[in-house]
């Protein structure tokens, strides 16, 4: 049985873990969202989210965006190679509906997997 939980092991937790991803990442991006990734030593991907107040003013809106991205990651974690991924959210993401956001992030997971494997 494949597990689709989002446990502590699947998250980037410390500033050092985030910093390591920014050093020399593989990128997959759209106008609204950028994924930065580096290979990790685990046998599963890990996710870190940064949704800046500068782009998304209200906490409930930031939480909605993070929730949609986390849920998508949770469902696709077995398709993603062992990478540490940081999701950067930029302007324009606020106007997107949940379904639209989900579709975009799924496209970016695929793009990232291709860039890393290919």
Tab-separated table of N, CA and C in Angstrom:
chain	number	residue	atom	x	y	z
A	1	UNK	N	0.851	-1.196	0.000
A	1	UNK	CA	0.000	0.000	0.000
A	1	UNK	C	0.884	1.243	0.000
A	2	UNK	N	0.701	2.088	-0.964
A	2	UNK	CA	1.479	3.321	-1.061
A	2	UNK	C	0.919	4.369	-0.110
A	3	UNK	N	1.810	5.010	0.624
A	3	UNK	CA	1.381	6.023	1.579
A	3	UNK	C	1.358	7.399	0.917
A	4	UNK	N	0.295	8.150	1.167
A	4	UNK	CA	0.188	9.499	0.621
A	4	UNK	C	0.129	10.550	1.726
A	5	UNK	N	0.835	10.280	2.821
A	5	UNK	CA	0.837	11.248	3.914
A	5	UNK	C	1.883	12.326	3.654
A	6	UNK	N	1.801	13.399	4.416
A	6	UNK	CA	2.793	14.470	4.301
A	6	UNK	C	3.433	14.640	5.682
A	7	UNK	N	4.390	13.767	5.972
A	7	UNK	CA	5.009	13.743	7.299
A	7	UNK	C	6.166	14.727	7.381
A	8	UNK	N	6.723	14.841	8.566
A	8	UNK	CA	7.847	15.729	8.827
A	8	UNK	C	9.051	15.433	7.927
A	9	UNK	N	9.241	14.145	7.621
A	9	UNK	CA	10.391	13.753	6.772
A	9	UNK	C	10.281	14.323	5.361
A	10	UNK	N	9.087	14.672	4.944
A	10	UNK	CA	8.878	15.180	3.577
A	10	UNK	C	8.980	16.699	3.497
A	11	UNK	N	9.422	17.340	4.587
A	11	UNK	CA	9.512	18.801	4.599
A	11	UNK	C	10.937	19.274	4.776
A	12	UNK	N	11.211	20.440	4.187
A	12	UNK	CA	12.457	21.144	4.495
A	12	UNK	C	12.141	21.973	5.728
A	13	UNK	N	12.921	21.782	6.796
A	13	UNK	CA	12.556	22.403	8.063
A	13	UNK	C	13.480	23.531	8.495
A	14	UNK	N	14.772	23.380	8.258
A	14	UNK	CA	15.716	24.366	8.798
A	14	UNK	C	16.146	25.367	7.734
A	15	UNK	N	16.558	26.563	8.147
A	15	UNK	CA	17.082	27.541	7.184
A	15	UNK	C	18.266	26.985	6.386
A	16	UNK	N	19.070	26.150	6.988
A	16	UNK	CA	20.219	25.551	6.283
A	16	UNK	C	19.747	24.666	5.128
A	17	UNK	N	18.668	23.919	5.350
A	17	UNK	CA	18.134	23.065	4.283
A	17	UNK	C	17.618	23.910	3.119
A	18	UNK	N	16.949	25.013	3.426
A	18	UNK	CA	16.463	25.918	2.391
A	18	UNK	C	17.650	26.536	1.644
A	19	UNK	N	18.645	26.987	2.403
A	19	UNK	CA	19.810	27.662	1.831
A	19	UNK	C	20.549	26.759	0.842
A	20	UNK	N	20.669	25.478	1.179
A	20	UNK	CA	21.376	24.552	0.292
A	20	UNK	C	20.697	24.441	-1.063
A	21	UNK	N	19.370	24.551	-1.093
A	21	UNK	CA	18.632	24.466	-2.360
A	21	UNK	C	18.917	25.682	-3.238
A	22	UNK	N	19.097	26.855	-2.607
A	22	UNK	CA	19.328	28.070	-3.384
A	22	UNK	C	20.726	28.124	-3.999
A	23	UNK	N	21.648	27.265	-3.550
A	23	UNK	CA	23.036	27.346	-4.014
A	23	UNK	C	23.192	27.077	-5.514
A	24	UNK	N	22.705	25.938	-6.008
A	24	UNK	CA	22.879	25.622	-7.432
A	24	UNK	C	21.719	24.747	-7.911
A	25	UNK	N	20.518	25.316	-8.008
A	25	UNK	CA	19.341	24.478	-8.245
A	25	UNK	C	19.031	24.176	-9.708
A	26	UNK	N	18.267	23.107	-9.902
A	26	UNK	CA	17.607	22.824	-11.175
A	26	UNK	C	16.281	23.574	-11.086
A	27	UNK	N	15.890	24.293	-12.151
A	27	UNK	CA	14.684	25.116	-12.080
A	27	UNK	C	13.585	24.610	-12.996
A	28	UNK	N	12.358	24.817	-12.533
A	28	UNK	CA	11.174	24.650	-13.384
A	28	UNK	C	10.272	25.803	-13.003
A	29	UNK	N	9.883	26.634	-13.991
A	29	UNK	CA	9.097	27.798	-13.580
A	29	UNK	C	8.024	28.195	-14.576
A	30	UNK	N	7.053	28.916	-14.039
A	30	UNK	CA	6.021	29.558	-14.839
A	30	UNK	C	6.049	31.018	-14.417
A	31	UNK	N	5.122	31.803	-14.925
A	31	UNK	CA	5.087	33.219	-14.557
A	31	UNK	C	4.792	33.399	-13.071
A	32	UNK	N	3.974	32.516	-12.497
A	32	UNK	CA	3.531	32.686	-11.116
A	32	UNK	C	4.337	31.898	-10.097
A	33	UNK	N	4.878	30.747	-10.494
A	33	UNK	CA	5.529	29.852	-9.537
A	33	UNK	C	6.876	29.382	-10.090
A	34	UNK	N	7.870	29.327	-9.206
A	34	UNK	CA	9.170	28.768	-9.566
A	34	UNK	C	9.493	27.628	-8.615
A	35	UNK	N	9.947	26.511	-9.170
A	35	UNK	CA	10.428	25.407	-8.351
A	35	UNK	C	11.937	25.353	-8.473
A	36	UNK	N	12.620	25.320	-7.338
A	36	UNK	CA	14.062	25.144	-7.312
A	36	UNK	C	14.328	23.799	-6.655
A	37	UNK	N	15.238	23.016	-7.214
A	37	UNK	CA	15.476	21.695	-6.644
A	37	UNK	C	16.934	21.287	-6.737
A	38	UNK	N	17.377	20.529	-5.739
A	38	UNK	CA	18.693	19.894	-5.777
A	38	UNK	C	18.514	18.447	-5.323
A	39	UNK	N	19.374	17.549	-5.796
A	39	UNK	CA	19.281	16.145	-5.345
A	39	UNK	C	19.531	16.062	-3.840
A	40	UNK	N	18.829	15.151	-3.168
A	40	UNK	CA	19.104	14.943	-1.746
A	40	UNK	C	19.577	13.517	-1.492
A	41	UNK	N	19.984	13.244	-0.271
A	41	UNK	CA	20.521	11.921	0.057
A	41	UNK	C	19.439	10.979	0.570
A	42	UNK	N	18.230	11.491	0.739
A	42	UNK	CA	17.108	10.654	1.188
A	42	UNK	C	16.654	9.811	-0.009
A	43	UNK	N	15.674	8.937	0.229
A	43	UNK	CA	15.127	8.201	-0.911
A	43	UNK	C	13.715	8.695	-1.232
A	44	UNK	N	13.458	9.967	-0.891
A	44	UNK	CA	12.164	10.587	-1.200
A	44	UNK	C	12.373	12.095	-1.361
A	45	UNK	N	11.442	12.759	-2.062
A	45	UNK	CA	11.566	14.220	-2.211
A	45	UNK	C	11.163	14.938	-0.925
A	46	UNK	N	11.671	16.155	-0.751
A	46	UNK	CA	11.268	16.997	0.379
A	46	UNK	C	10.842	18.355	-0.157
A	47	UNK	N	9.879	18.967	0.518
A	47	UNK	CA	9.272	20.200	0.018
A	47	UNK	C	9.424	21.337	1.015
A	48	UNK	N	9.753	22.518	0.486
A	48	UNK	CA	9.760	23.739	1.278
A	48	UNK	C	8.962	24.791	0.527
A	49	UNK	N	8.160	25.561	1.247
A	49	UNK	CA	7.308	26.566	0.605
A	49	UNK	C	7.678	27.964	1.070
A	50	UNK	N	7.747	28.892	0.122
A	50	UNK	CA	7.896	30.299	0.486
A	50	UNK	C	6.841	31.092	-0.272
A	51	UNK	N	5.888	31.623	0.488
A	51	UNK	CA	4.844	32.469	-0.087
A	51	UNK	C	5.010	33.833	0.578
A	52	UNK	N	5.594	34.772	-0.144
A	52	UNK	CA	5.955	36.067	0.447
A	52	UNK	C	4.748	36.971	0.640
A	53	UNK	N	4.756	37.697	1.755
A	53	UNK	CA	3.706	38.681	2.031
A	53	UNK	C	3.676	39.754	0.953
A	54	UNK	N	4.832	39.972	0.358
A	54	UNK	CA	4.953	40.983	-0.681
A	54	UNK	C	4.003	40.705	-1.846
A	55	UNK	N	3.830	39.417	-2.169
A	55	UNK	CA	2.971	39.036	-3.293
A	55	UNK	C	1.564	38.656	-2.856
A	56	UNK	N	1.437	38.038	-1.686
A	56	UNK	CA	0.140	37.584	-1.193
A	56	UNK	C	-0.047	38.175	0.195
A	57	UNK	N	-0.818	39.251	0.268
A	57	UNK	CA	-0.909	40.047	1.497
A	57	UNK	C	-1.569	39.323	2.671
A	58	UNK	N	-2.682	38.663	2.432
A	58	UNK	CA	-3.464	38.117	3.531
A	58	UNK	C	-3.061	36.691	3.895
A	59	UNK	N	-3.020	36.410	5.186
A	59	UNK	CA	-2.606	35.098	5.684
A	59	UNK	C	-3.505	33.979	5.159
A	60	UNK	N	-4.822	34.220	5.112
A	60	UNK	CA	-5.712	33.157	4.639
A	60	UNK	C	-5.444	32.827	3.172
A	61	UNK	N	-5.048	33.826	2.392
A	61	UNK	CA	-4.723	33.580	0.977
A	61	UNK	C	-3.402	32.823	0.857
A	62	UNK	N	-2.409	33.203	1.686
A	62	UNK	CA	-1.132	32.479	1.679
A	62	UNK	C	-1.350	31.022	2.079
A	63	UNK	N	-2.190	30.811	3.085
A	63	UNK	CA	-2.465	29.451	3.554
A	63	UNK	C	-3.169	28.616	2.494
A	64	UNK	N	-4.092	29.229	1.751
A	64	UNK	CA	-4.800	28.515	0.676
A	64	UNK	C	-3.807	28.038	-0.372
A	65	UNK	N	-2.912	28.926	-0.774
A	65	UNK	CA	-1.916	28.589	-1.791
A	65	UNK	C	-1.012	27.462	-1.297
A	66	UNK	N	-0.549	27.581	-0.060
A	66	UNK	CA	0.325	26.545	0.507
A	66	UNK	C	-0.405	25.210	0.618
A	67	UNK	N	-1.671	25.273	0.994
A	67	UNK	CA	-2.455	24.046	1.148
A	67	UNK	C	-2.603	23.323	-0.188
A	68	UNK	N	-2.906	24.062	-1.247
A	68	UNK	CA	-3.071	23.453	-2.575
A	68	UNK	C	-1.748	22.831	-3.046
A	69	UNK	N	-0.643	23.553	-2.851
A	69	UNK	CA	0.667	23.048	-3.283
A	69	UNK	C	1.075	21.813	-2.477
A	70	UNK	N	0.876	21.872	-1.160
A	70	UNK	CA	1.210	20.721	-0.306
A	70	UNK	C	0.400	19.495	-0.686
A	71	UNK	N	-0.894	19.688	-0.963
A	71	UNK	CA	-1.758	18.573	-1.320
A	71	UNK	C	-1.313	17.941	-2.635
A	72	UNK	N	-0.966	18.784	-3.603
A	72	UNK	CA	-0.477	18.284	-4.888
A	72	UNK	C	0.821	17.496	-4.696
A	73	UNK	N	1.722	18.025	-3.868
A	73	UNK	CA	2.983	17.338	-3.583
A	73	UNK	C	2.723	15.985	-2.934
A	74	UNK	N	1.804	15.980	-1.986
A	74	UNK	CA	1.463	14.755	-1.264
A	74	UNK	C	1.003	13.664	-2.235
A	75	UNK	N	0.180	14.049	-3.206
A	75	UNK	CA	-0.353	13.072	-4.159
A	75	UNK	C	0.664	12.656	-5.224
A	76	UNK	N	1.640	13.516	-5.511
A	76	UNK	CA	2.617	13.224	-6.568
A	76	UNK	C	3.998	12.853	-6.045
A	77	UNK	N	4.153	12.727	-4.719
A	77	UNK	CA	5.474	12.494	-4.143
A	77	UNK	C	6.165	11.250	-4.687
A	78	UNK	N	5.385	10.245	-5.120
A	78	UNK	CA	5.998	9.016	-5.609
A	78	UNK	C	6.464	9.126	-7.062
A	79	UNK	N	6.025	10.183	-7.751
A	79	UNK	CA	6.446	10.400	-9.139
A	79	UNK	C	7.662	11.317	-9.209
A	80	UNK	N	7.988	11.971	-8.098
A	80	UNK	CA	9.070	12.958	-8.075
A	80	UNK	C	10.340	12.287	-7.581
A	81	UNK	N	11.474	12.513	-8.274
A	81	UNK	CA	12.731	11.904	-7.810
A	81	UNK	C	13.172	12.466	-6.451
A	82	UNK	N	14.201	11.889	-5.858
A	82	UNK	CA	14.683	12.314	-4.531
A	82	UNK	C	15.345	13.686	-4.615
A	83	UNK	N	14.533	14.720	-4.489
A	83	UNK	CA	15.009	16.100	-4.588
A	83	UNK	C	14.565	16.887	-3.370
A	84	UNK	N	15.332	17.920	-3.032
A	84	UNK	CA	14.859	18.930	-2.087
A	84	UNK	C	14.297	20.053	-2.948
A	85	UNK	N	13.024	20.358	-2.780
A	85	UNK	CA	12.348	21.328	-3.638
A	85	UNK	C	11.879	22.520	-2.815
A	86	UNK	N	12.180	23.717	-3.315
A	86	UNK	CA	11.630	24.931	-2.714
A	86	UNK	C	10.693	25.560	-3.743
A	87	UNK	N	9.472	25.854	-3.310
A	87	UNK	CA	8.484	26.483	-4.176
A	87	UNK	C	8.452	27.971	-3.852
A	88	UNK	N	8.724	28.797	-4.865
A	88	UNK	CA	8.655	30.251	-4.704
A	88	UNK	C	7.408	30.744	-5.425
A	89	UNK	N	6.600	31.507	-4.727
A	89	UNK	CA	5.364	32.021	-5.308
A	89	UNK	C	5.540	33.498	-5.621
A	90	UNK	N	5.142	33.883	-6.838
A	90	UNK	CA	5.269	35.278	-7.258
A	90	UNK	C	3.904	35.879	-7.554
A	91	UNK	N	3.945	37.104	-8.067
A	91	UNK	CA	2.725	37.826	-8.418
A	91	UNK	C	1.853	37.037	-9.381
A	92	UNK	N	0.548	37.227	-9.278
A	92	UNK	CA	-0.365	36.589	-10.232
A	92	UNK	C	-0.973	35.310	-9.703
A	93	UNK	N	-0.368	34.709	-8.708
A	93	UNK	CA	-0.882	33.439	-8.192
A	93	UNK	C	-2.195	33.658	-7.444
A	94	UNK	N	-2.388	34.850	-6.935
A	94	UNK	CA	-3.579	35.182	-6.158
A	94	UNK	C	-4.852	35.116	-6.996
A	95	UNK	N	-4.743	35.456	-8.279
A	95	UNK	CA	-5.924	35.472	-9.146
A	95	UNK	C	-6.337	34.065	-9.581
A	96	UNK	N	-5.475	33.081	-9.338
A	96	UNK	CA	-5.746	31.722	-9.814
A	96	UNK	C	-6.727	30.996	-8.901
A	97	UNK	N	-7.616	30.218	-9.531
A	97	UNK	CA	-8.519	29.346	-8.777
A	97	UNK	C	-7.713	28.136	-8.302
A	98	UNK	N	-8.244	27.419	-7.306
A	98	UNK	CA	-7.550	26.241	-6.778
A	98	UNK	C	-7.249	25.207	-7.864
A	99	UNK	N	-8.233	24.927	-8.718
A	99	UNK	CA	-8.054	23.916	-9.771
A	99	UNK	C	-6.964	24.340	-10.752
A	100	UNK	N	-6.970	25.613	-11.089
A	100	UNK	CA	-5.976	26.168	-12.017
A	100	UNK	C	-4.567	26.069	-11.412
A	101	UNK	N	-4.468	26.408	-10.133
A	101	UNK	CA	-3.206	26.348	-9.410
A	101	UNK	C	-2.691	24.916	-9.342
A	102	UNK	N	-3.604	23.996	-9.072
A	102	UNK	CA	-3.252	22.578	-8.979
A	102	UNK	C	-2.706	22.064	-10.326
A	103	UNK	N	-3.374	22.453	-11.406
A	103	UNK	CA	-2.957	22.035	-12.740
A	103	UNK	C	-1.561	22.558	-13.071
A	104	UNK	N	-1.316	23.819	-12.730
A	104	UNK	CA	-0.017	24.438	-12.979
A	104	UNK	C	1.083	23.736	-12.188
A	105	UNK	N	0.843	23.486	-10.915
A	105	UNK	CA	1.873	22.881	-10.073
A	105	UNK	C	2.162	21.445	-10.521
A	106	UNK	N	1.130	20.729	-10.984
A	106	UNK	CA	1.343	19.369	-11.496
A	106	UNK	C	2.214	19.393	-12.750
A	107	UNK	N	1.977	20.380	-13.598
A	107	UNK	CA	2.796	20.545	-14.808
A	107	UNK	C	4.256	20.804	-14.421
A	108	UNK	N	4.448	21.629	-13.378
A	108	UNK	CA	5.803	21.943	-12.923
A	108	UNK	C	6.488	20.732	-12.279
A	109	UNK	N	5.734	19.866	-11.561
A	109	UNK	CA	6.340	18.633	-11.015
A	109	UNK	C	6.883	17.791	-12.170
A	110	UNK	N	6.075	17.658	-13.238
A	110	UNK	CA	6.503	16.844	-14.388
A	110	UNK	C	7.739	17.446	-15.047
A	111	UNK	N	7.718	18.761	-15.229
A	111	UNK	CA	8.841	19.458	-15.864
A	111	UNK	C	10.121	19.260	-15.045
A	112	UNK	N	9.993	19.373	-13.730
A	112	UNK	CA	11.138	19.210	-12.837
A	112	UNK	C	11.672	17.783	-12.908
A	113	UNK	N	10.793	16.810	-12.904
A	113	UNK	CA	11.213	15.410	-13.003
A	113	UNK	C	11.966	15.163	-14.305
A	114	UNK	N	11.434	15.714	-15.410
A	114	UNK	CA	12.099	15.545	-16.708
A	114	UNK	C	13.481	16.192	-16.712
A	115	UNK	N	13.573	17.411	-16.181
A	115	UNK	CA	14.862	18.111	-16.152
A	115	UNK	C	15.889	17.372	-15.316
A	116	UNK	N	15.414	16.789	-14.224
A	116	UNK	CA	16.332	16.099	-13.324
A	116	UNK	C	16.765	14.763	-13.913
A	117	UNK	N	15.804	14.011	-14.459
A	117	UNK	CA	16.124	12.688	-15.016
A	117	UNK	C	16.781	12.772	-16.384
A	118	UNK	N	16.325	13.764	-17.173
A	118	UNK	CA	16.789	13.840	-18.543
A	118	UNK	C	18.008	14.647	-18.631
